[in-house]
Amino acid sequence: MDLKEIGKRAENEIRTAQNQNDLKKIVQKYLGKTGEITQILHSLKNLSNDEKKQLGQDVNILKTELMNLISSKEIILAKKELEEIENKTDIDLTMPARQASVGHLHPITQVEDRIIEIFSNLGFEVAQGPEAETEWYNFDALNIPKDHPARDLWDTFWLKTEKKMLLRTHTSPVQVRYMEKHVPPIKIIAPGRIFRYEATDSSHEINFYQLEGLMIDRDITLSDLKGIIEKFFQAFFGGETEIRLRPSFFPFTEPSVEVDIKCLLCKGKGCSACSQRGWLEMGGAGMVHPEVLKSVGLNPKQWQGFAFGMGLDRLTMMKYKVDNIRLFYSGDLRFLEQF
Ligand code: PHE
């Protein structure tokens, strides 16, 4: 077989190759394991030494030439393919780039940050506890009796764990956890997510956020509670905000109160936002029950203080005049982008 003739043929085929696939086939046909040129090398063993040397050199030169040709043809073909793709699609490279959308903090998180700021100015630290709680921290340590309705399957998400556990129904267990680990004086707030098994409507969700507060020292009284709460609401809603305390009941505080603020919309006259009452309920509070202090090993004769719990969602709804709590959890950007 004439090497020159093979070379010419291969060269020709490379030049007229239409695509990368053609090129691959050509490489196989001439230079592959059973390719024509490879086969010539195999036939060397039947030749004399001089002939071997000469033919070997010729074959190597031809191989290098062909490989060079193939590489440059590959580049030409790749360019052609790119051009074809560009012509086929209607991508307009001169169009302005799409803006990357930048997110921001959720309104409840924004409110939480603001509240933390206000309370840290009043000397409070932030404490946290787990969302999956034990029965002890959520109920027993807080003096909530065994037959209390909150312990019912219908009010609480119980977990299928070995130890009886649940999704916390309030942030009050953080009071207990914190008092166990720290000696008074104590001044904390504990914002966090809580869970209740209930039907949802415009003011109820199965999970929402609370803000717990706790202040323990030797001679803290209800008037300290009133002062702190008032300072907070005035910082949060504005200087004229009025508050009032109404008698109430919680197993873990004694005495217990309900905290109201004067309706921000009607200034106490009565409107639809406050159900004509003139006042809005913002949360519960009271003096920490002696039994709770005992359950964390504090002597109620030495230590006393107040606790409060408010709905963060409620505060956010009031601040931004949102009338449906479910909007916060809908993930609807048309709503969220307004904050
Ligand atoms: N934990 C109570 C609730 O969820 C609120 C509260 C907290 C009341 C602290 C008194 C003191 O309703």
PDB file of N, CA and C in Angstrom, residues 193-274:
ATOM      1  N   ARG A 193     -40.647  31.159  68.115  1.00  0.00           N
ATOM      2  CA  ARG A 193     -41.773  30.573  67.408  1.00  0.00           C
ATOM      3  C   ARG A 193     -42.494  29.582  68.313  1.00  0.00           C
ATOM      4  N   ILE A 194     -43.805  29.612  68.255  1.00  0.00           N
ATOM      5  CA  ILE A 194     -44.595  28.694  69.066  1.00  0.00           C
ATOM      6  C   ILE A 194     -45.697  28.050  68.217  1.00  0.00           C
ATOM      7  N   PHE A 195     -46.325  27.015  68.768  1.00  0.00           N
ATOM      8  CA  PHE A 195     -47.234  26.191  67.971  1.00  0.00           C
ATOM      9  C   PHE A 195     -48.522  25.879  68.731  1.00  0.00           C
ATOM     10  N   ARG A 196     -49.642  25.998  68.065  1.00  0.00           N
ATOM     11  CA  ARG A 196     -50.900  25.600  68.699  1.00  0.00           C
ATOM     12  C   ARG A 196     -51.785  24.888  67.679  1.00  0.00           C
ATOM     13  N   TYR A 197     -52.397  23.828  68.173  1.00  0.00           N
ATOM     14  CA  TYR A 197     -53.245  23.032  67.294  1.00  0.00           C
ATOM     15  C   TYR A 197     -54.599  23.713  67.207  1.00  0.00           C
ATOM     16  N   GLU A 198     -54.785  24.535  66.185  1.00  0.00           N
ATOM     17  CA  GLU A 198     -56.091  25.188  66.088  1.00  0.00           C
ATOM     18  C   GLU A 198     -56.460  25.532  64.649  1.00  0.00           C
ATOM     19  N   ALA A 199     -57.749  25.774  64.453  1.00  0.00           N
ATOM     20  CA  ALA A 199     -58.218  26.134  63.115  1.00  0.00           C
ATOM     21  C   ALA A 199     -57.703  27.533  62.794  1.00  0.00           C
ATOM     22  N   THR A 200     -57.246  27.717  61.561  1.00  0.00           N
ATOM     23  CA  THR A 200     -56.714  29.043  61.225  1.00  0.00           C
ATOM     24  C   THR A 200     -57.833  29.966  60.744  1.00  0.00           C
ATOM     25  N   ASP A 201     -57.689  31.239  61.084  1.00  0.00           N
ATOM     26  CA  ASP A 201     -58.547  32.276  60.516  1.00  0.00           C
ATOM     27  C   ASP A 201     -57.723  33.554  60.462  1.00  0.00           C
ATOM     28  N   SER A 202     -58.359  34.710  60.284  1.00  0.00           N
ATOM     29  CA  SER A 202     -57.554  35.910  60.039  1.00  0.00           C
ATOM     30  C   SER A 202     -56.713  36.317  61.250  1.00  0.00           C
ATOM     31  N   SER A 203     -57.031  35.786  62.440  1.00  0.00           N
ATOM     32  CA  SER A 203     -56.179  36.139  63.585  1.00  0.00           C
ATOM     33  C   SER A 203     -55.574  34.914  64.274  1.00  0.00           C
ATOM     34  N   HIS A 204     -55.737  33.714  63.704  1.00  0.00           N
ATOM     35  CA  HIS A 204     -55.153  32.502  64.301  1.00  0.00           C
ATOM     36  C   HIS A 204     -54.349  31.721  63.287  1.00  0.00           C
ATOM     37  N   GLU A 205     -53.180  31.276  63.741  1.00  0.00           N
ATOM     38  CA  GLU A 205     -52.333  30.411  62.916  1.00  0.00           C
ATOM     39  C   GLU A 205     -51.898  29.229  63.775  1.00  0.00           C
ATOM     40  N   ILE A 206     -51.467  28.137  63.131  1.00  0.00           N
ATOM     41  CA  ILE A 206     -51.001  27.002  63.939  1.00  0.00           C
ATOM     42  C   ILE A 206     -49.579  27.244  64.439  1.00  0.00           C
ATOM     43  N   ASN A 207     -48.858  28.132  63.796  1.00  0.00           N
ATOM     44  CA  ASN A 207     -47.580  28.555  64.389  1.00  0.00           C
ATOM     45  C   ASN A 207     -47.477  30.068  64.284  1.00  0.00           C
ATOM     46  N   PHE A 208     -46.974  30.653  65.326  1.00  0.00           N
ATOM     47  CA  PHE A 208     -46.786  32.112  65.317  1.00  0.00           C
ATOM     48  C   PHE A 208     -45.637  32.469  66.265  1.00  0.00           C
ATOM     49  N   TYR A 209     -45.477  33.739  66.540  1.00  0.00           N
ATOM     50  CA  TYR A 209     -44.315  34.172  67.326  1.00  0.00           C
ATOM     51  C   TYR A 209     -44.732  34.901  68.586  1.00  0.00           C
ATOM     52  N   GLN A 210     -43.968  34.675  69.649  1.00  0.00           N
ATOM     53  CA  GLN A 210     -44.231  35.372  70.904  1.00  0.00           C
ATOM     54  C   GLN A 210     -42.980  36.087  71.372  1.00  0.00           C
ATOM     55  N   LEU A 211     -43.215  37.007  72.263  1.00  0.00           N
ATOM     56  CA  LEU A 211     -42.105  37.695  72.904  1.00  0.00           C
ATOM     57  C   LEU A 211     -42.297  37.533  74.410  1.00  0.00           C
ATOM     58  N   GLU A 212     -41.393  36.781  75.023  1.00  0.00           N
ATOM     59  CA  GLU A 212     -41.452  36.575  76.474  1.00  0.00           C
ATOM     60  C   GLU A 212     -40.549  37.594  77.146  1.00  0.00           C
ATOM     61  N   GLY A 213     -40.919  38.007  78.341  1.00  0.00           N
ATOM     62  CA  GLY A 213     -40.034  38.890  79.102  1.00  0.00           C
ATOM     63  C   GLY A 213     -39.962  38.395  80.531  1.00  0.00           C
ATOM     64  N   LEU A 214     -38.815  38.571  81.165  1.00  0.00           N
ATOM     65  CA  LEU A 214     -38.667  38.114  82.554  1.00  0.00           C
ATOM     66  C   LEU A 214     -37.680  39.028  83.265  1.00  0.00           C
ATOM     67  N   MET A 215     -38.109  39.494  84.472  1.00  0.00           N
ATOM     68  CA  MET A 215     -37.197  40.316  85.272  1.00  0.00           C
ATOM     69  C   MET A 215     -37.293  39.844  86.715  1.00  0.00           C
ATOM     70  N   ILE A 216     -36.173  39.376  87.266  1.00  0.00           N
ATOM     71  CA  ILE A 216     -36.159  38.848  88.635  1.00  0.00           C
ATOM     72  C   ILE A 216     -35.080  39.578  89.440  1.00  0.00           C
ATOM     73  N   ASP A 217     -35.462  40.019  90.626  1.00  0.00           N
ATOM     74  CA  ASP A 217     -34.482  40.613  91.541  1.00  0.00           C
ATOM     75  C   ASP A 217     -35.070  40.523  92.944  1.00  0.00           C
ATOM     76  N   ARG A 218     -34.486  41.266  93.902  1.00  0.00           N
ATOM     77  CA  ARG A 218     -34.974  41.118  95.285  1.00  0.00           C
ATOM     78  C   ARG A 218     -36.297  41.849  95.522  1.00  0.00           C
ATOM     79  N   ASP A 219     -36.499  42.977  94.835  1.00  0.00           N
ATOM     80  CA  ASP A 219     -37.720  43.736  95.144  1.00  0.00           C
ATOM     81  C   ASP A 219     -38.389  44.327  93.898  1.00  0.00           C
ATOM     82  N   ILE A 220     -38.592  43.488  92.906  1.00  0.00           N
ATOM     83  CA  ILE A 220     -39.308  43.916  91.702  1.00  0.00           C
ATOM     84  C   ILE A 220     -40.812  43.840  91.979  1.00  0.00           C
ATOM     85  N   THR A 221     -41.550  44.841  91.531  1.00  0.00           N
ATOM     86  CA  THR A 221     -43.001  44.850  91.769  1.00  0.00           C
ATOM     87  C   THR A 221     -43.768  45.036  90.459  1.00  0.00           C
ATOM     88  N   LEU A 222     -45.092  44.992  90.577  1.00  0.00           N
ATOM     89  CA  LEU A 222     -45.949  45.162  89.409  1.00  0.00           C
ATOM     90  C   LEU A 222     -45.750  46.551  88.778  1.00  0.00           C
ATOM     91  N   SER A 223     -45.344  47.521  89.572  1.00  0.00           N
ATOM     92  CA  SER A 223     -45.158  48.860  88.992  1.00  0.00           C
ATOM     93  C   SER A 223     -43.922  48.877  88.089  1.00  0.00           C
ATOM     94  N   ASP A 224     -42.927  48.014  88.377  1.00  0.00           N
ATOM     95  CA  ASP A 224     -41.785  47.897  87.455  1.00  0.00           C
ATOM     96  C   ASP A 224     -42.265  47.340  86.118  1.00  0.00           C
ATOM     97  N   LEU A 225     -43.144  46.341  86.220  1.00  0.00           N
ATOM     98  CA  LEU A 225     -43.710  45.766  84.996  1.00  0.00           C
ATOM     99  C   LEU A 225     -44.409  46.857  84.188  1.00  0.00           C
ATOM    100  N   LYS A 226     -45.248  47.622  84.873  1.00  0.00           N
ATOM    101  CA  LYS A 226     -46.015  48.651  84.187  1.00  0.00           C
ATOM    102  C   LYS A 226     -45.084  49.675  83.520  1.00  0.00           C
ATOM    103  N   GLY A 227     -44.054  50.062  84.251  1.00  0.00           N
ATOM    104  CA  GLY A 227     -43.109  51.052  83.725  1.00  0.00           C
ATOM    105  C   GLY A 227     -42.379  50.553  82.485  1.00  0.00           C
ATOM    106  N   ILE A 228     -41.895  49.323  82.572  1.00  0.00           N
ATOM    107  CA  ILE A 228     -41.124  48.758  81.453  1.00  0.00           C
ATOM    108  C   ILE A 228     -42.008  48.594  80.213  1.00  0.00           C
ATOM    109  N   ILE A 229     -43.207  48.002  80.456  1.00  0.00           N
ATOM    110  CA  ILE A 229     -44.125  47.747  79.340  1.00  0.00           C
ATOM    111  C   ILE A 229     -44.519  49.060  78.658  1.00  0.00           C
ATOM    112  N   GLU A 230     -44.770  50.070  79.481  1.00  0.00           N
ATOM    113  CA  GLU A 230     -45.178  51.367  78.930  1.00  0.00           C
ATOM    114  C   GLU A 230     -44.049  51.976  78.086  1.00  0.00           C
ATOM    115  N   LYS A 231     -42.840  51.912  78.638  1.00  0.00           N
ATOM    116  CA  LYS A 231     -41.671  52.436  77.897  1.00  0.00           C
ATOM    117  C   LYS A 231     -41.555  51.714  76.552  1.00  0.00           C
ATOM    118  N   PHE A 232     -41.739  50.382  76.616  1.00  0.00           N
ATOM    119  CA  PHE A 232     -41.617  49.601  75.389  1.00  0.00           C
ATOM    120  C   PHE A 232     -42.640  50.031  74.340  1.00  0.00           C
ATOM    121  N   PHE A 233     -43.919  50.086  74.752  1.00  0.00           N
ATOM    122  CA  PHE A 233     -44.959  50.413  73.768  1.00  0.00           C
ATOM    123  C   PHE A 233     -44.793  51.823  73.213  1.00  0.00           C
ATOM    124  N   GLN A 234     -44.322  52.738  74.066  1.00  0.00           N
ATOM    125  CA  GLN A 234     -44.142  54.107  73.570  1.00  0.00           C
ATOM    126  C   GLN A 234     -42.988  54.178  72.571  1.00  0.00           C
ATOM    127  N   ALA A 235     -41.944  53.367  72.818  1.00  0.00           N
ATOM    128  CA  ALA A 235     -40.826  53.340  71.869  1.00  0.00           C
ATOM    129  C   ALA A 235     -41.265  52.673  70.569  1.00  0.00           C
ATOM    130  N   PHE A 236     -42.123  51.667  70.699  1.00  0.00           N
ATOM    131  CA  PHE A 236     -42.496  50.872  69.530  1.00  0.00           C
ATOM    132  C   PHE A 236     -43.578  51.540  68.689  1.00  0.00           C
ATOM    133  N   PHE A 237     -44.629  52.080  69.348  1.00  0.00           N
ATOM    134  CA  PHE A 237     -45.760  52.648  68.604  1.00  0.00           C
ATOM    135  C   PHE A 237     -45.773  54.170  68.577  1.00  0.00           C
ATOM    136  N   GLY A 238     -45.002  54.791  69.455  1.00  0.00           N
ATOM    137  CA  GLY A 238     -45.014  56.255  69.493  1.00  0.00           C
ATOM    138  C   GLY A 238     -45.304  56.767  70.895  1.00  0.00           C
ATOM    139  N   GLY A 239     -44.826  57.971  71.158  1.00  0.00           N
ATOM    140  CA  GLY A 239     -44.800  58.547  72.502  1.00  0.00           C
ATOM    141  C   GLY A 239     -46.124  58.639  73.233  1.00  0.00           C
ATOM    142  N   GLU A 240     -47.255  58.756  72.492  1.00  0.00           N
ATOM    143  CA  GLU A 240     -48.535  58.979  73.199  1.00  0.00           C
ATOM    144  C   GLU A 240     -49.222  57.679  73.602  1.00  0.00           C
ATOM    145  N   THR A 241     -48.656  56.538  73.197  1.00  0.00           N
ATOM    146  CA  THR A 241     -49.341  55.267  73.439  1.00  0.00           C
ATOM    147  C   THR A 241     -49.648  55.064  74.928  1.00  0.00           C
ATOM    148  N   GLU A 242     -50.937  54.784  75.216  1.00  0.00           N
ATOM    149  CA  GLU A 242     -51.333  54.547  76.617  1.00  0.00           C
ATOM    150  C   GLU A 242     -51.540  53.068  76.848  1.00  0.00           C
ATOM    151  N   ILE A 243     -51.217  52.607  78.058  1.00  0.00           N
ATOM    152  CA  ILE A 243     -51.467  51.196  78.363  1.00  0.00           C
ATOM    153  C   ILE A 243     -52.376  51.080  79.586  1.00  0.00           C
ATOM    154  N   ARG A 244     -52.984  49.898  79.745  1.00  0.00           N
ATOM    155  CA  ARG A 244     -53.703  49.632  80.990  1.00  0.00           C
ATOM    156  C   ARG A 244     -53.551  48.138  81.313  1.00  0.00           C
ATOM    157  N   LEU A 245     -53.618  47.841  82.615  1.00  0.00           N
ATOM    158  CA  LEU A 245     -53.525  46.443  83.050  1.00  0.00           C
ATOM    159  C   LEU A 245     -54.883  46.031  83.599  1.00  0.00           C
ATOM    160  N   ARG A 246     -55.342  44.837  83.197  1.00  0.00           N
ATOM    161  CA  ARG A 246     -56.622  44.309  83.699  1.00  0.00           C
ATOM    162  C   ARG A 246     -56.349  43.013  84.425  1.00  0.00           C
ATOM    163  N   PRO A 247     -57.076  42.718  85.507  1.00  0.00           N
ATOM    164  CA  PRO A 247     -56.873  41.453  86.219  1.00  0.00           C
ATOM    165  C   PRO A 247     -57.121  40.270  85.301  1.00  0.00           C
ATOM    166  N   SER A 248     -56.330  39.213  85.459  1.00  0.00           N
ATOM    167  CA  SER A 248     -56.500  38.030  84.622  1.00  0.00           C
ATOM    168  C   SER A 248     -56.012  36.807  85.384  1.00  0.00           C
ATOM    169  N   PHE A 249     -55.868  35.697  84.687  1.00  0.00           N
ATOM    170  CA  PHE A 249     -55.332  34.507  85.357  1.00  0.00           C
ATOM    171  C   PHE A 249     -54.373  33.736  84.465  1.00  0.00           C
ATOM    172  N   PHE A 250     -53.198  33.418  84.994  1.00  0.00           N
ATOM    173  CA  PHE A 250     -52.293  32.447  84.396  1.00  0.00           C
ATOM    174  C   PHE A 250     -51.752  31.591  85.537  1.00  0.00           C
ATOM    175  N   PRO A 251     -51.581  30.283  85.321  1.00  0.00           N
ATOM    176  CA  PRO A 251     -51.104  29.433  86.425  1.00  0.00           C
ATOM    177  C   PRO A 251     -49.698  29.813  86.901  1.00  0.00           C
ATOM    178  N   PHE A 252     -48.915  30.459  86.031  1.00  0.00           N
ATOM    179  CA  PHE A 252     -47.508  30.721  86.369  1.00  0.00           C
ATOM    180  C   PHE A 252     -47.240  32.146  86.829  1.00  0.00           C
ATOM    181  N   THR A 253     -48.310  32.963  86.997  1.00  0.00           N
ATOM    182  CA  THR A 253     -48.125  34.305  87.566  1.00  0.00           C
ATOM    183  C   THR A 253     -49.202  34.557  88.613  1.00  0.00           C
ATOM    184  N   GLU A 254     -48.857  35.350  89.612  1.00  0.00           N
ATOM    185  CA  GLU A 254     -49.824  35.705  90.663  1.00  0.00           C
ATOM    186  C   GLU A 254     -49.384  36.995  91.335  1.00  0.00           C
ATOM    187  N   PRO A 255     -50.103  38.104  91.246  1.00  0.00           N
ATOM    188  CA  PRO A 255     -51.303  38.241  90.426  1.00  0.00           C
ATOM    189  C   PRO A 255     -50.990  38.261  88.927  1.00  0.00           C
ATOM    190  N   SER A 256     -52.037  38.026  88.137  1.00  0.00           N
ATOM    191  CA  SER A 256     -51.883  38.029  86.680  1.00  0.00           C
ATOM    192  C   SER A 256     -52.669  39.188  86.080  1.00  0.00           C
ATOM    193  N   VAL A 257     -52.157  39.701  84.986  1.00  0.00           N
ATOM    194  CA  VAL A 257     -52.860  40.805  84.311  1.00  0.00           C
ATOM    195  C   VAL A 257     -52.869  40.594  82.796  1.00  0.00           C
ATOM    196  N   GLU A 258     -53.783  41.287  82.173  1.00  0.00           N
ATOM    197  CA  GLU A 258     -53.840  41.358  80.724  1.00  0.00           C
ATOM    198  C   GLU A 258     -53.353  42.758  80.363  1.00  0.00           C
ATOM    199  N   VAL A 259     -52.463  42.851  79.362  1.00  0.00           N
ATOM    200  CA  VAL A 259     -51.937  44.176  78.981  1.00  0.00           C
ATOM    201  C   VAL A 259     -52.685  44.684  77.758  1.00  0.00           C
ATOM    202  N   ASP A 260     -53.290  45.857  77.871  1.00  0.00           N
ATOM    203  CA  ASP A 260     -53.986  46.472  76.732  1.00  0.00           C
ATOM    204  C   ASP A 260     -53.271  47.762  76.344  1.00  0.00           C
ATOM    205  N   ILE A 261     -53.380  48.137  75.076  1.00  0.00           N
ATOM    206  CA  ILE A 261     -52.975  49.494  74.697  1.00  0.00           C
ATOM    207  C   ILE A 261     -54.201  50.206  74.120  1.00  0.00           C
ATOM    208  N   LYS A 262     -54.213  51.512  74.273  1.00  0.00           N
ATOM    209  CA  LYS A 262     -55.337  52.280  73.725  1.00  0.00           C
ATOM    210  C   LYS A 262     -55.272  52.183  72.199  1.00  0.00           C
ATOM    211  N   CYS A 263     -56.412  51.922  71.590  1.00  0.00           N
ATOM    212  CA  CYS A 263     -56.445  51.691  70.139  1.00  0.00           C
ATOM    213  C   CYS A 263     -55.758  52.829  69.380  1.00  0.00           C
ATOM    214  N   LEU A 264     -54.821  52.434  68.506  1.00  0.00           N
ATOM    215  CA  LEU A 264     -54.015  53.429  67.806  1.00  0.00           C
ATOM    216  C   LEU A 264     -54.829  54.141  66.726  1.00  0.00           C
ATOM    217  N   LEU A 265     -55.885  53.472  66.257  1.00  0.00           N
ATOM    218  CA  LEU A 265     -56.657  54.050  65.159  1.00  0.00           C
ATOM    219  C   LEU A 265     -57.677  55.066  65.643  1.00  0.00           C
ATOM    220  N   CYS A 266     -58.468  54.680  66.692  1.00  0.00           N
ATOM    221  CA  CYS A 266     -59.559  55.572  67.123  1.00  0.00           C
ATOM    222  C   CYS A 266     -59.199  56.329  68.393  1.00  0.00           C
ATOM    223  N   LYS A 267     -57.996  56.090  68.921  1.00  0.00           N
ATOM    224  CA  LYS A 267     -57.530  56.756  70.149  1.00  0.00           C
ATOM    225  C   LYS A 267     -58.502  56.555  71.308  1.00  0.00           C
ATOM    226  N   GLY A 268     -59.115  55.368  71.369  1.00  0.00           N
ATOM    227  CA  GLY A 268     -59.948  55.031  72.520  1.00  0.00           C
ATOM    228  C   GLY A 268     -61.433  55.237  72.326  1.00  0.00           C
ATOM    229  N   LYS A 269     -61.819  55.815  71.186  1.00  0.00           N
ATOM    230  CA  LYS A 269     -63.253  56.096  70.976  1.00  0.00           C
ATOM    231  C   LYS A 269     -64.044  54.837  70.642  1.00  0.00           C
ATOM    232  N   GLY A 270     -63.372  53.855  70.041  1.00  0.00           N
ATOM    233  CA  GLY A 270     -64.071  52.644  69.609  1.00  0.00           C
ATOM    234  C   GLY A 270     -64.200  52.602  68.104  1.00  0.00           C
ATOM    235  N   CYS A 271     -63.630  51.561  67.481  1.00  0.00           N
ATOM    236  CA  CYS A 271     -63.734  51.407  66.017  1.00  0.00           C
ATOM    237  C   CYS A 271     -63.715  49.912  65.686  1.00  0.00           C
ATOM    238  N   SER A 272     -63.695  49.575  64.383  1.00  0.00           N
ATOM    239  CA  SER A 272     -63.778  48.150  64.037  1.00  0.00           C
ATOM    240  C   SER A 272     -62.485  47.417  64.402  1.00  0.00           C
ATOM    241  N   ALA A 273     -61.341  48.131  64.384  1.00  0.00           N
ATOM    242  CA  ALA A 273     -60.069  47.470  64.697  1.00  0.00           C
ATOM    243  C   ALA A 273     -60.038  46.994  66.156  1.00  0.00           C
ATOM    244  N   CYS A 274     -60.717  47.717  67.056  1.00  0.00           N
ATOM    245  CA  CYS A 274     -60.689  47.322  68.474  1.00  0.00           C
ATOM    246  C   CYS A 274     -62.045  46.780  68.917  1.00  0.00           C
TER     247      CYS A 274
END
